[in-house]
Short mmCIF file of C-alpha atoms and ligand atoms in Angstrom, two decimals:
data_model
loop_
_atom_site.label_atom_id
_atom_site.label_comp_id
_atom_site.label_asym_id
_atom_site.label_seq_id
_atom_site.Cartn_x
_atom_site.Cartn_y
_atom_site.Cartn_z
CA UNK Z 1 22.02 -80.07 78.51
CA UNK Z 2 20.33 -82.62 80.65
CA UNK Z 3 22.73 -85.73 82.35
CA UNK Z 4 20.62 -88.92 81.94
CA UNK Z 5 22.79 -92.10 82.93
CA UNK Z 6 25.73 -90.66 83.52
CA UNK Z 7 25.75 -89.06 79.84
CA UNK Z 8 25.35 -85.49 78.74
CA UNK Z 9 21.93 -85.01 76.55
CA UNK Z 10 21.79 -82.35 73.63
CA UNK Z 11 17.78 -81.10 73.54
CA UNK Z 12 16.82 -81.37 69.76
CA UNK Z 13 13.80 -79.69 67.99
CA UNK Z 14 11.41 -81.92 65.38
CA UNK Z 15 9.63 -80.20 62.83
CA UNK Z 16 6.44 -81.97 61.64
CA UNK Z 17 3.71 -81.76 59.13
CA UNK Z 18 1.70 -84.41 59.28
CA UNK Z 19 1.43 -88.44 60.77
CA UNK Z 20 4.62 -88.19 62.82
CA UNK Z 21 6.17 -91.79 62.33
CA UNK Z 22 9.99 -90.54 62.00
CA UNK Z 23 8.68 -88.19 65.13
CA UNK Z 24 7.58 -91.81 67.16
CA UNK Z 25 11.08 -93.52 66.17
CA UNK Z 26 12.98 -90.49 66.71
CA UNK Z 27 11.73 -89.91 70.68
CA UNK Z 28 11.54 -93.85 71.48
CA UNK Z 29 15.50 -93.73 70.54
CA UNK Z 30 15.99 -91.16 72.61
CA UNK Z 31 14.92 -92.76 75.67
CA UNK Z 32 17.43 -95.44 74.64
CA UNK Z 33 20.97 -95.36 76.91
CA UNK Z 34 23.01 -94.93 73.78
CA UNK Z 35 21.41 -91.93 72.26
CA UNK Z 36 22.81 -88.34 72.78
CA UNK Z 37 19.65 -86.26 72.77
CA UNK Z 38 16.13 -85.41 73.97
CA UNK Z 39 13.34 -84.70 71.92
CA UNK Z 40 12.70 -80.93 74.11
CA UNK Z 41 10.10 -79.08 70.99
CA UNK Z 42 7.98 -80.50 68.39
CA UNK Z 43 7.21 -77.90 66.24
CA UNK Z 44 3.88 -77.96 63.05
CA UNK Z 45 3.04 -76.19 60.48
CA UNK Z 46 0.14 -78.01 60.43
CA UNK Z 47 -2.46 -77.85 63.32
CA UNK Z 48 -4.03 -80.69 62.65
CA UNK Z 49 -0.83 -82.74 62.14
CA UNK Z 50 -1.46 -86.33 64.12
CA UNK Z 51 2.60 -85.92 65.16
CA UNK Z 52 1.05 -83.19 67.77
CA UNK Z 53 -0.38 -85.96 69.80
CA UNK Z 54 2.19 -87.93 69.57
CA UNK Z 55 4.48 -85.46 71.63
CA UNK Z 56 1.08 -84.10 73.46
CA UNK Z 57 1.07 -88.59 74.86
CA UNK Z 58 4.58 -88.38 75.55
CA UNK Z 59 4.43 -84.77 77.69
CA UNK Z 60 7.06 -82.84 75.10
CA UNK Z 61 6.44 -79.39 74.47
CA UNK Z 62 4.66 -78.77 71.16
CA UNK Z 63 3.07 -75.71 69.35
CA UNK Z 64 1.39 -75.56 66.04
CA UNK Z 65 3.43 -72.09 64.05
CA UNK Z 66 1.94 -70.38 61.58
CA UNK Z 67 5.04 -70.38 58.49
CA UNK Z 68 3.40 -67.95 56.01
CA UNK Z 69 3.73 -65.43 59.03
CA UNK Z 70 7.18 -64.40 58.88
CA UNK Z 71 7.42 -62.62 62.38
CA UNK Z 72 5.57 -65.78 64.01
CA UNK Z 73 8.70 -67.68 62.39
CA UNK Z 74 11.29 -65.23 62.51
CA UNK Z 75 10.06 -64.36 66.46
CA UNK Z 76 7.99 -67.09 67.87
CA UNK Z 77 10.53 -70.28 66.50
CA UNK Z 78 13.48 -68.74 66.70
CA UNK Z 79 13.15 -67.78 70.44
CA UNK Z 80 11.50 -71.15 71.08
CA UNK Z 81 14.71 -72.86 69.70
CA UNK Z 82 16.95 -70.32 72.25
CA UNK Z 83 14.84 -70.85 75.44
CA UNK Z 84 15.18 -74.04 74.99
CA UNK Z 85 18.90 -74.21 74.23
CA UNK Z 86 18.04 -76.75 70.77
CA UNK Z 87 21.32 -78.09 69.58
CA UNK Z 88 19.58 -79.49 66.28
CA UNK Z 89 16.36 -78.90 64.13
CA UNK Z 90 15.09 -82.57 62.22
CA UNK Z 91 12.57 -81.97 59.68
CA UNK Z 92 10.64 -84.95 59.59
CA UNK Z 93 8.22 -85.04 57.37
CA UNK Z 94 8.22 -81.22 57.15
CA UNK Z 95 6.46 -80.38 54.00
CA UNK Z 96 7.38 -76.52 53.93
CA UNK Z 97 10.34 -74.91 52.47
CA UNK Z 98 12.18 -73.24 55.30
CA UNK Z 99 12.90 -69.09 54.39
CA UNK Z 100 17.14 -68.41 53.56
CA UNK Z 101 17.63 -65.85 56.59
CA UNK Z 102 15.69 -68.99 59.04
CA UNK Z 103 18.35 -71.35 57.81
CA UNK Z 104 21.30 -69.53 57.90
CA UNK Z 105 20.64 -68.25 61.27
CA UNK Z 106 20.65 -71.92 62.34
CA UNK Z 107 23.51 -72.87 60.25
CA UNK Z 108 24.94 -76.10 59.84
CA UNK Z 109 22.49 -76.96 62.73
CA UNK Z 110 18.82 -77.87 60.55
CA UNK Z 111 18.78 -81.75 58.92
CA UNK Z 112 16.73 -83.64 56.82
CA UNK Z 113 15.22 -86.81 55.98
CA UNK Z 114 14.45 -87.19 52.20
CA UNK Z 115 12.42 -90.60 50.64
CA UNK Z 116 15.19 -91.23 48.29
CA UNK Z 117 18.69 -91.60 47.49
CA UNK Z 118 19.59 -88.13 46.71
CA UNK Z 119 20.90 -86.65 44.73
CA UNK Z 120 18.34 -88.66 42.17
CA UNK Z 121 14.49 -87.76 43.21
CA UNK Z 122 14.43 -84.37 44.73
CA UNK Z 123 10.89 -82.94 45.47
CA UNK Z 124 7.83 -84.53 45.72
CA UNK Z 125 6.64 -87.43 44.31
CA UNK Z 126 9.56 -89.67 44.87
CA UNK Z 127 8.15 -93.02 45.04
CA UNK Z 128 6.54 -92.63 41.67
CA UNK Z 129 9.18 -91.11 39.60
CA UNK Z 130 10.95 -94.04 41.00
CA UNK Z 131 8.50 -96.31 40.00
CA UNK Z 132 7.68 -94.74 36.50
CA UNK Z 133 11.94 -94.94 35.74
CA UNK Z 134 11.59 -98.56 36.65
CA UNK Z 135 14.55 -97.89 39.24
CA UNK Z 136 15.94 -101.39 40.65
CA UNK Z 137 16.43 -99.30 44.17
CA UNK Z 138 15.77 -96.79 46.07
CA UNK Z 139 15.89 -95.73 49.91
CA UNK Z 140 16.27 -92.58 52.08
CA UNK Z 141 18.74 -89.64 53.10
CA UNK Z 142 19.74 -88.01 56.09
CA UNK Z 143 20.97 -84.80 54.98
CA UNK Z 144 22.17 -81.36 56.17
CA UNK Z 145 19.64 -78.56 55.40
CA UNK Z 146 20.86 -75.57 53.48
CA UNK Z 147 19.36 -73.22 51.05
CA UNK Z 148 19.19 -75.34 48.35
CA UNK Z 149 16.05 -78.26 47.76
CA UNK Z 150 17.01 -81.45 49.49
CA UNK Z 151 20.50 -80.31 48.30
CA UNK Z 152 22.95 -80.26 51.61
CA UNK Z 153 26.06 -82.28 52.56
CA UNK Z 154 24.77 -86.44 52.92
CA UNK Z 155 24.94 -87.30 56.66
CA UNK Z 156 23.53 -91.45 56.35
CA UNK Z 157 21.72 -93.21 53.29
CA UNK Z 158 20.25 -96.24 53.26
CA UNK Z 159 18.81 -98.45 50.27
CA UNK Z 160 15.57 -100.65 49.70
CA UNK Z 161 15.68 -102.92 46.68
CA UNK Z 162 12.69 -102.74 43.89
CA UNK Z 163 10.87 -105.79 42.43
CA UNK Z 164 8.40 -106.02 39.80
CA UNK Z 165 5.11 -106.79 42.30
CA UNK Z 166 6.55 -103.08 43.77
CA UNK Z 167 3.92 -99.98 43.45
CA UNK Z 168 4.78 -97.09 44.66
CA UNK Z 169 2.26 -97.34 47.83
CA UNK Z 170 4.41 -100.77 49.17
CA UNK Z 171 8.08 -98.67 48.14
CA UNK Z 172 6.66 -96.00 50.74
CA UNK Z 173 5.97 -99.04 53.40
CA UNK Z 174 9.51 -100.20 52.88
CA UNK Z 175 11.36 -96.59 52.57
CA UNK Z 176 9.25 -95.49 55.75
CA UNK Z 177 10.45 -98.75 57.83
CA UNK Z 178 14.45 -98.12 56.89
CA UNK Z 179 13.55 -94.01 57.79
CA UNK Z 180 12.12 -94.80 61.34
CA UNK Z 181 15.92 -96.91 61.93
CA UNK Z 182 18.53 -94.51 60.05
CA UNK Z 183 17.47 -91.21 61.40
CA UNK Z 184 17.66 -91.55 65.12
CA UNK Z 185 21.45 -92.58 64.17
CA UNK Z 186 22.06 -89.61 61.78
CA UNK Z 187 20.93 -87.31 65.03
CA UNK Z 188 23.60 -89.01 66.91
CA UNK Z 189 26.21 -89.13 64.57
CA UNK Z 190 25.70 -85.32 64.26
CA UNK Z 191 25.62 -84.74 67.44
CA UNK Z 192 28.77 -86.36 68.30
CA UNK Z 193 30.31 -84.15 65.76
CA UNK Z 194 29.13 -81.10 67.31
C1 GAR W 201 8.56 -89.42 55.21
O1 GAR W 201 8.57 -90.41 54.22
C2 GAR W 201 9.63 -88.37 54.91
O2 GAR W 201 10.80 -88.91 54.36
C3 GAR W 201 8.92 -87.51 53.92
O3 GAR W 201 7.61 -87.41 54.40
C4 GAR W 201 7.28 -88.59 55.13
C5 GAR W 201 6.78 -88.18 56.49
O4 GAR W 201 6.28 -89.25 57.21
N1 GAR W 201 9.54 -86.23 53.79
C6 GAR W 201 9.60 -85.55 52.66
O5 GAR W 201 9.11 -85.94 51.61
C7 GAR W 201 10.32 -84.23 52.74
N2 GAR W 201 10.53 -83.69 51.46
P1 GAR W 201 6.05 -89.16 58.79
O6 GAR W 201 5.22 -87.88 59.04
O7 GAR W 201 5.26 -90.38 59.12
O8 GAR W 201 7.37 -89.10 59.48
#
């Protein structure tokens, strides 16, 4: 654990996919004096994923894994996570499901940010099987990870209302915007429990 400011820092992994915006919010709240971590791995599926250079610009490690290779995942991640003494894994925006044995090994210790308010709109697709069951909200989850689809214990929620101009392209924009400020404070809150 690293002291910044007189305060002990937990080092936390992000696992990406893709554009990285929960990735941006997450690190620029870490450099903030009340948060309780640092943003030590970013970890993609995806080589390509535009969340790389995001960590690449702000010098945090970062490695593109391989996830249909089990021994890259079962060795390479899992001794990545030691090394580096990771208190918490945050999928964000981590579009692959995780194997059981992966998640149980880090139990209790893997969360999740879902475009919805689950338990309604598990999955893919949120925003327009939102739109298509003319919901009057919606909104995102921070949630524990376990085996189950976007199924563990509800850490912090937060809801958008719908109107009728609303498509499911400008519920994204608005979902996205109330990710970027809930999940830095779900890491905390979890970390504080810890
Ligand atoms: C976010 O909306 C996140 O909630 C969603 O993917 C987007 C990633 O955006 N995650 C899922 O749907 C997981 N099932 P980002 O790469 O810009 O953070």
């Amino acid at each position: 654990m690293k002291k910044l400011n007189g305060k002990l820092k937990h080092n936390i992994a992000v696992f990406i996919s893709g554009r990285g915006s929960n990735l941006k919010s997450i690190i620029k709240y870490s450099l903030k004096q009340n948060s309780y971590y640092t943003v030590k791995e970013v970890i993609s599926n995806k080589q390509r994923a535009k969340g790389l250079i995001i960590a690449k610009k702000k010098n945090i490690n970062n490695h593109f894994i391989n996830f249909t290779k089990s021994k890259q995942l079962g060795n390479k991640v899992l001794s990545i996570l030691k090394k580096n003494n990771i208190k918490l894994v945050c999928l964000a925006g981590f579009m692959k499901i995780l194997p059981s044995y992966f998640i149980k090994s880090y139990n209790g210790k893997i969360i999740n940010i879902h475009p919805s308010l689950l338990p309604k709109y598990k999955g893919l697709d949120t925003h327009k099987r939102v739109i298509a069951n003319k919901e009057k909200y919606t909104g995102c989850t921070v949630h524990h990870v376990n085996v189950y689809l976007d199924s563990g214990r509800i850490i912090l929620q937060k809801k958008v209302r719908i109107t009728k101009k609303d498509t499911a392209k400008s519920i994204e924009k608005k979902v996205l915007k109330i990710e970027h400020k809930i999940y830095p404070k779900a890491i905390n809150k979890v970390l504080t429990n810890l």
